[in-house]
């Protein structure tokens, strides 16, 4: 089955790489409608270096060792043949020379959403929908130790057992999720760079502030991220390879409903509905108007046929675990698991912060899915 993706808020899935002004030059580009955009031209440094004459190479290497090296100051007219790719710069704040930009994962310099990220988000939704009161009670009896803390190994094993049979095969072979195949998404050519800050829950609910490491100026601490921008469209393929004989031999036939595509759509819808309601409550409690507006909008968009889902950076504890379902059944158990995985307690709402883009005030990572037969 083909699944179409519409990006509802910037999606960042990091490659683990970062770069500074020593590897790009700021520029401008004009759209077909005549709008002028700020852009970042990422340069293939190796290719560019080889094009220089010997004196210029020595000069380049000498400058490159300086912490404040700015490639554009060294050469303001680097030909486009040395450009790896171009990014649109939608950062509200200026990107400093030393400031690192977190690169998005790419293939052939084009951005995509890995199948592993999509499958992980889907698995969280399916797991959320599969948990019932009896399972929560079992967690309480067998996973919480005598000090009221979570035994992380037992917790992980319990969650994994929901998807596996008790047959004597290696765990990966008897995991129902092995039979759910999710491809990488299609690609887009142009990343969009946003500056991202962390808005904090405040004791004074009408006075929310951004997290800041600077105790003197209190300027927000920013991260600059390459993202797949809002309104971009991608697609991927999702298939459940059901085989009666194989499932019976592995003891998985009673779990086949977990990877049924109708169950997957329903699970995503329910999980996202409850997560959105939680985020609406948070935004309302702390008077964060832009988050309230965003979540009211995507709540209307979330349907059984076209559910919304959160992937990548910014997903956080509630989106990537079953914490929200445990909170629904047992608030004290939720607190124990939260504290066991995070090691912190808070007197106010948890999680206590949200990452948002400074331009637009959007949380990261929301997409909408629509399904069609191949």
Short mmCIF file of N, CA and C in Angstrom, two decimals, residues 265-354:
data_model
loop_
_atom_site.label_atom_id
_atom_site.label_comp_id
_atom_site.label_asym_id
_atom_site.label_seq_id
_atom_site.Cartn_x
_atom_site.Cartn_y
_atom_site.Cartn_z
N UNK A 265 -3.95 2.19 11.09
CA UNK A 265 -4.57 3.51 10.90
C UNK A 265 -5.36 3.93 12.14
N UNK A 266 -6.13 2.97 12.69
CA UNK A 266 -6.91 3.26 13.89
C UNK A 266 -6.01 3.61 15.07
N UNK A 267 -4.91 2.86 15.21
CA UNK A 267 -3.98 3.09 16.32
C UNK A 267 -3.33 4.46 16.22
N UNK A 268 -2.91 4.82 15.01
CA UNK A 268 -2.29 6.14 14.81
C UNK A 268 -3.28 7.24 15.16
N UNK A 269 -4.50 7.09 14.68
CA UNK A 269 -5.54 8.09 14.94
C UNK A 269 -5.78 8.26 16.45
N UNK A 270 -5.96 7.15 17.15
CA UNK A 270 -6.26 7.22 18.59
C UNK A 270 -5.08 7.78 19.37
N UNK A 271 -3.87 7.29 19.08
CA UNK A 271 -2.68 7.76 19.78
C UNK A 271 -2.49 9.25 19.58
N UNK A 272 -2.59 9.70 18.32
CA UNK A 272 -2.38 11.12 18.03
C UNK A 272 -3.50 11.97 18.63
N UNK A 273 -4.73 11.47 18.62
CA UNK A 273 -5.84 12.21 19.21
C UNK A 273 -5.57 12.50 20.68
N UNK A 274 -5.14 11.48 21.42
CA UNK A 274 -4.88 11.66 22.85
C UNK A 274 -3.65 12.52 23.11
N UNK A 275 -2.64 12.36 22.24
CA UNK A 275 -1.45 13.20 22.38
C UNK A 275 -1.78 14.66 22.10
N UNK A 276 -2.58 14.91 21.08
CA UNK A 276 -2.99 16.29 20.75
C UNK A 276 -3.79 16.89 21.90
N UNK A 277 -4.70 16.10 22.48
CA UNK A 277 -5.48 16.60 23.62
C UNK A 277 -4.57 16.97 24.78
N UNK A 278 -3.53 16.15 25.01
CA UNK A 278 -2.58 16.45 26.08
C UNK A 278 -1.84 17.76 25.78
N UNK A 279 -1.43 17.94 24.52
CA UNK A 279 -0.71 19.15 24.14
C UNK A 279 -1.63 20.38 24.21
N UNK A 280 -2.90 20.20 23.87
CA UNK A 280 -3.85 21.31 23.98
C UNK A 280 -4.01 21.73 25.45
N UNK A 281 -4.08 20.75 26.33
CA UNK A 281 -4.19 21.04 27.76
C UNK A 281 -2.96 21.80 28.26
N UNK A 282 -1.79 21.34 27.82
CA UNK A 282 -0.55 22.02 28.20
C UNK A 282 -0.55 23.46 27.70
N UNK A 283 -0.87 23.67 26.42
CA UNK A 283 -0.85 25.01 25.83
C UNK A 283 -1.86 25.93 26.50
N UNK A 284 -3.02 25.36 26.84
CA UNK A 284 -4.06 26.16 27.50
C UNK A 284 -3.66 26.50 28.93
N UNK A 285 -3.12 25.52 29.66
CA UNK A 285 -2.72 25.75 31.05
C UNK A 285 -1.67 26.83 31.17
N UNK A 286 -0.75 26.86 30.20
CA UNK A 286 0.37 27.81 30.30
C UNK A 286 0.23 28.98 29.32
N UNK A 287 -0.96 29.12 28.76
CA UNK A 287 -1.29 30.29 27.94
C UNK A 287 -0.29 30.49 26.80
N UNK A 288 0.02 29.39 26.08
CA UNK A 288 0.93 29.48 24.94
C UNK A 288 0.07 29.49 23.68
N UNK A 289 -0.28 30.67 23.23
CA UNK A 289 -1.32 30.85 22.20
C UNK A 289 -0.97 30.18 20.88
N UNK A 290 0.32 30.25 20.47
CA UNK A 290 0.67 29.70 19.16
C UNK A 290 0.59 28.17 19.16
N UNK A 291 0.92 27.54 20.29
CA UNK A 291 0.76 26.09 20.37
C UNK A 291 -0.72 25.71 20.42
N UNK A 292 -1.51 26.49 21.12
CA UNK A 292 -2.94 26.23 21.20
C UNK A 292 -3.57 26.29 19.80
N UNK A 293 -3.20 27.29 19.03
CA UNK A 293 -3.72 27.44 17.67
C UNK A 293 -3.29 26.28 16.79
N UNK A 294 -2.03 25.88 16.89
CA UNK A 294 -1.51 24.79 16.06
C UNK A 294 -2.26 23.49 16.35
N UNK A 295 -2.38 23.14 17.63
CA UNK A 295 -2.98 21.85 17.97
C UNK A 295 -4.49 21.83 17.75
N UNK A 296 -5.15 22.96 17.88
CA UNK A 296 -6.57 23.01 17.52
C UNK A 296 -6.75 22.71 16.04
N UNK A 297 -5.84 23.21 15.23
CA UNK A 297 -5.93 23.01 13.78
C UNK A 297 -5.70 21.55 13.40
N UNK A 298 -4.62 20.93 13.94
CA UNK A 298 -4.35 19.55 13.51
C UNK A 298 -5.30 18.55 14.17
N UNK A 299 -5.96 18.94 15.27
CA UNK A 299 -6.98 18.07 15.84
C UNK A 299 -8.11 17.88 14.84
N UNK A 300 -8.45 18.94 14.12
CA UNK A 300 -9.50 18.86 13.10
C UNK A 300 -9.06 18.00 11.92
N UNK A 301 -7.76 17.98 11.66
CA UNK A 301 -7.24 17.25 10.50
C UNK A 301 -7.09 15.76 10.77
N UNK A 302 -7.01 15.38 12.02
CA UNK A 302 -6.76 13.98 12.39
C UNK A 302 -8.03 13.15 12.20
N UNK A 303 -8.02 12.21 11.26
CA UNK A 303 -9.17 11.35 11.00
C UNK A 303 -8.71 9.91 10.87
N UNK A 304 -9.66 8.98 10.92
CA UNK A 304 -9.33 7.56 10.78
C UNK A 304 -8.69 7.27 9.43
N UNK A 305 -9.18 7.90 8.38
CA UNK A 305 -8.64 7.65 7.05
C UNK A 305 -7.34 8.39 6.78
N UNK A 306 -7.17 9.55 7.41
CA UNK A 306 -5.95 10.35 7.21
C UNK A 306 -5.42 10.82 8.56
N UNK A 307 -4.88 9.89 9.35
CA UNK A 307 -4.41 10.26 10.69
C UNK A 307 -3.13 11.08 10.65
N UNK A 308 -2.90 11.82 11.70
CA UNK A 308 -1.65 12.56 11.84
C UNK A 308 -0.71 11.78 12.74
N UNK A 309 0.58 12.03 12.60
CA UNK A 309 1.60 11.27 13.31
C UNK A 309 2.80 12.17 13.55
N UNK A 310 3.52 11.93 14.63
CA UNK A 310 4.70 12.73 14.92
C UNK A 310 5.96 11.89 14.75
N UNK A 311 6.95 12.44 14.05
CA UNK A 311 8.20 11.73 13.80
C UNK A 311 9.38 12.68 14.02
N UNK A 312 10.54 12.08 14.29
CA UNK A 312 11.78 12.85 14.33
C UNK A 312 11.98 13.68 15.57
N UNK A 313 12.83 14.69 15.46
CA UNK A 313 13.19 15.54 16.59
C UNK A 313 11.97 16.25 17.15
N UNK A 314 11.96 16.39 18.47
CA UNK A 314 10.87 17.08 19.13
C UNK A 314 9.76 16.17 19.60
N UNK A 315 9.83 14.88 19.22
CA UNK A 315 8.75 13.96 19.58
C UNK A 315 8.64 13.80 21.08
N UNK A 316 9.78 13.60 21.75
CA UNK A 316 9.79 13.57 23.20
C UNK A 316 9.21 12.32 23.83
N UNK A 317 9.14 12.34 25.15
CA UNK A 317 8.76 11.18 25.97
C UNK A 317 7.38 10.64 25.61
N UNK A 318 6.40 11.52 25.48
CA UNK A 318 5.03 11.06 25.27
C UNK A 318 4.82 10.47 23.89
N UNK A 319 5.53 10.99 22.87
CA UNK A 319 5.35 10.51 21.51
C UNK A 319 6.09 9.22 21.23
N UNK A 320 7.12 8.93 22.00
CA UNK A 320 7.96 7.78 21.68
C UNK A 320 7.84 6.65 22.71
N UNK A 321 6.99 6.79 23.68
CA UNK A 321 6.76 5.74 24.67
C UNK A 321 5.26 5.58 24.88
N UNK A 322 4.89 4.68 25.76
CA UNK A 322 3.47 4.49 26.08
C UNK A 322 3.10 5.28 27.34
N UNK A 323 3.90 6.28 27.66
CA UNK A 323 3.67 7.06 28.87
C UNK A 323 2.26 7.64 28.95
N UNK A 324 1.72 8.07 27.82
CA UNK A 324 0.41 8.70 27.84
C UNK A 324 -0.68 7.72 28.21
N UNK A 325 -0.58 6.46 27.73
CA UNK A 325 -1.58 5.45 28.08
C UNK A 325 -1.46 5.08 29.56
N UNK A 326 -0.23 4.96 30.05
CA UNK A 326 -0.04 4.64 31.47
C UNK A 326 -0.59 5.76 32.34
N UNK A 327 -0.38 7.00 31.92
CA UNK A 327 -0.92 8.14 32.66
C UNK A 327 -2.45 8.08 32.71
N UNK A 328 -3.05 7.61 31.61
CA UNK A 328 -4.51 7.52 31.54
C UNK A 328 -5.06 6.55 32.59
N UNK A 329 -4.34 5.43 32.83
CA UNK A 329 -4.81 4.41 33.75
C UNK A 329 -4.31 4.61 35.18
N UNK A 330 -3.07 5.09 35.30
CA UNK A 330 -2.45 5.11 36.63
C UNK A 330 -1.46 6.26 36.69
N UNK A 331 -1.89 7.39 37.26
CA UNK A 331 -1.06 8.60 37.29
C UNK A 331 0.23 8.37 38.08
N UNK A 332 0.15 7.67 39.21
CA UNK A 332 1.35 7.45 40.03
C UNK A 332 2.35 6.56 39.30
N UNK A 333 1.84 5.55 38.58
CA UNK A 333 2.73 4.69 37.81
C UNK A 333 3.40 5.48 36.69
N UNK A 334 2.64 6.38 36.06
CA UNK A 334 3.21 7.26 35.03
C UNK A 334 4.36 8.07 35.61
N UNK A 335 4.17 8.61 36.80
CA UNK A 335 5.22 9.39 37.43
C UNK A 335 6.46 8.54 37.68
N UNK A 336 6.26 7.28 38.12
CA UNK A 336 7.39 6.40 38.38
C UNK A 336 8.16 6.10 37.10
N UNK A 337 7.44 5.78 36.04
CA UNK A 337 8.11 5.46 34.77
C UNK A 337 8.79 6.70 34.21
N UNK A 338 8.12 7.84 34.30
CA UNK A 338 8.71 9.08 33.84
C UNK A 338 10.01 9.35 34.57
N UNK A 339 9.97 9.22 35.90
CA UNK A 339 11.16 9.51 36.69
C UNK A 339 12.24 8.46 36.48
N UNK A 340 11.81 7.21 36.24
CA UNK A 340 12.78 6.14 36.02
C UNK A 340 13.51 6.29 34.72
N UNK A 341 12.85 6.85 33.71
CA UNK A 341 13.50 7.01 32.41
C UNK A 341 14.20 8.34 32.28
N UNK A 342 13.72 9.35 33.00
CA UNK A 342 14.30 10.68 32.89
C UNK A 342 15.14 11.08 34.11
N UNK A 343 14.83 10.49 35.26
CA UNK A 343 15.61 10.80 36.45
C UNK A 343 15.31 12.15 37.06
N UNK A 344 14.15 12.76 36.70
CA UNK A 344 13.81 14.08 37.23
C UNK A 344 12.35 14.10 37.63
N UNK A 345 12.02 14.96 38.58
CA UNK A 345 10.62 15.18 38.92
C UNK A 345 10.33 16.67 38.80
N UNK A 346 9.05 16.97 38.52
CA UNK A 346 8.63 18.35 38.33
C UNK A 346 7.34 18.59 39.10
N UNK A 347 7.21 19.81 39.64
CA UNK A 347 6.00 20.16 40.35
C UNK A 347 4.91 20.63 39.39
N UNK A 348 5.29 20.85 38.13
CA UNK A 348 4.32 21.29 37.14
C UNK A 348 4.28 20.28 36.01
N UNK A 349 3.61 20.62 34.92
CA UNK A 349 3.33 19.65 33.86
C UNK A 349 4.59 19.00 33.32
N UNK A 350 4.46 17.74 32.97
CA UNK A 350 5.56 16.99 32.37
C UNK A 350 5.10 16.50 31.01
N UNK A 351 5.95 16.58 29.96
CA UNK A 351 7.24 17.25 29.94
C UNK A 351 7.09 18.76 30.16
N UNK A 352 8.11 19.37 30.73
CA UNK A 352 7.98 20.77 31.14
C UNK A 352 8.31 21.75 30.02
N UNK A 353 8.77 21.26 28.87
CA UNK A 353 9.17 22.18 27.80
C UNK A 353 8.77 21.61 26.45
N UNK A 354 8.73 22.51 25.47
CA UNK A 354 8.42 22.12 24.10
C UNK A 354 9.38 22.85 23.17
#
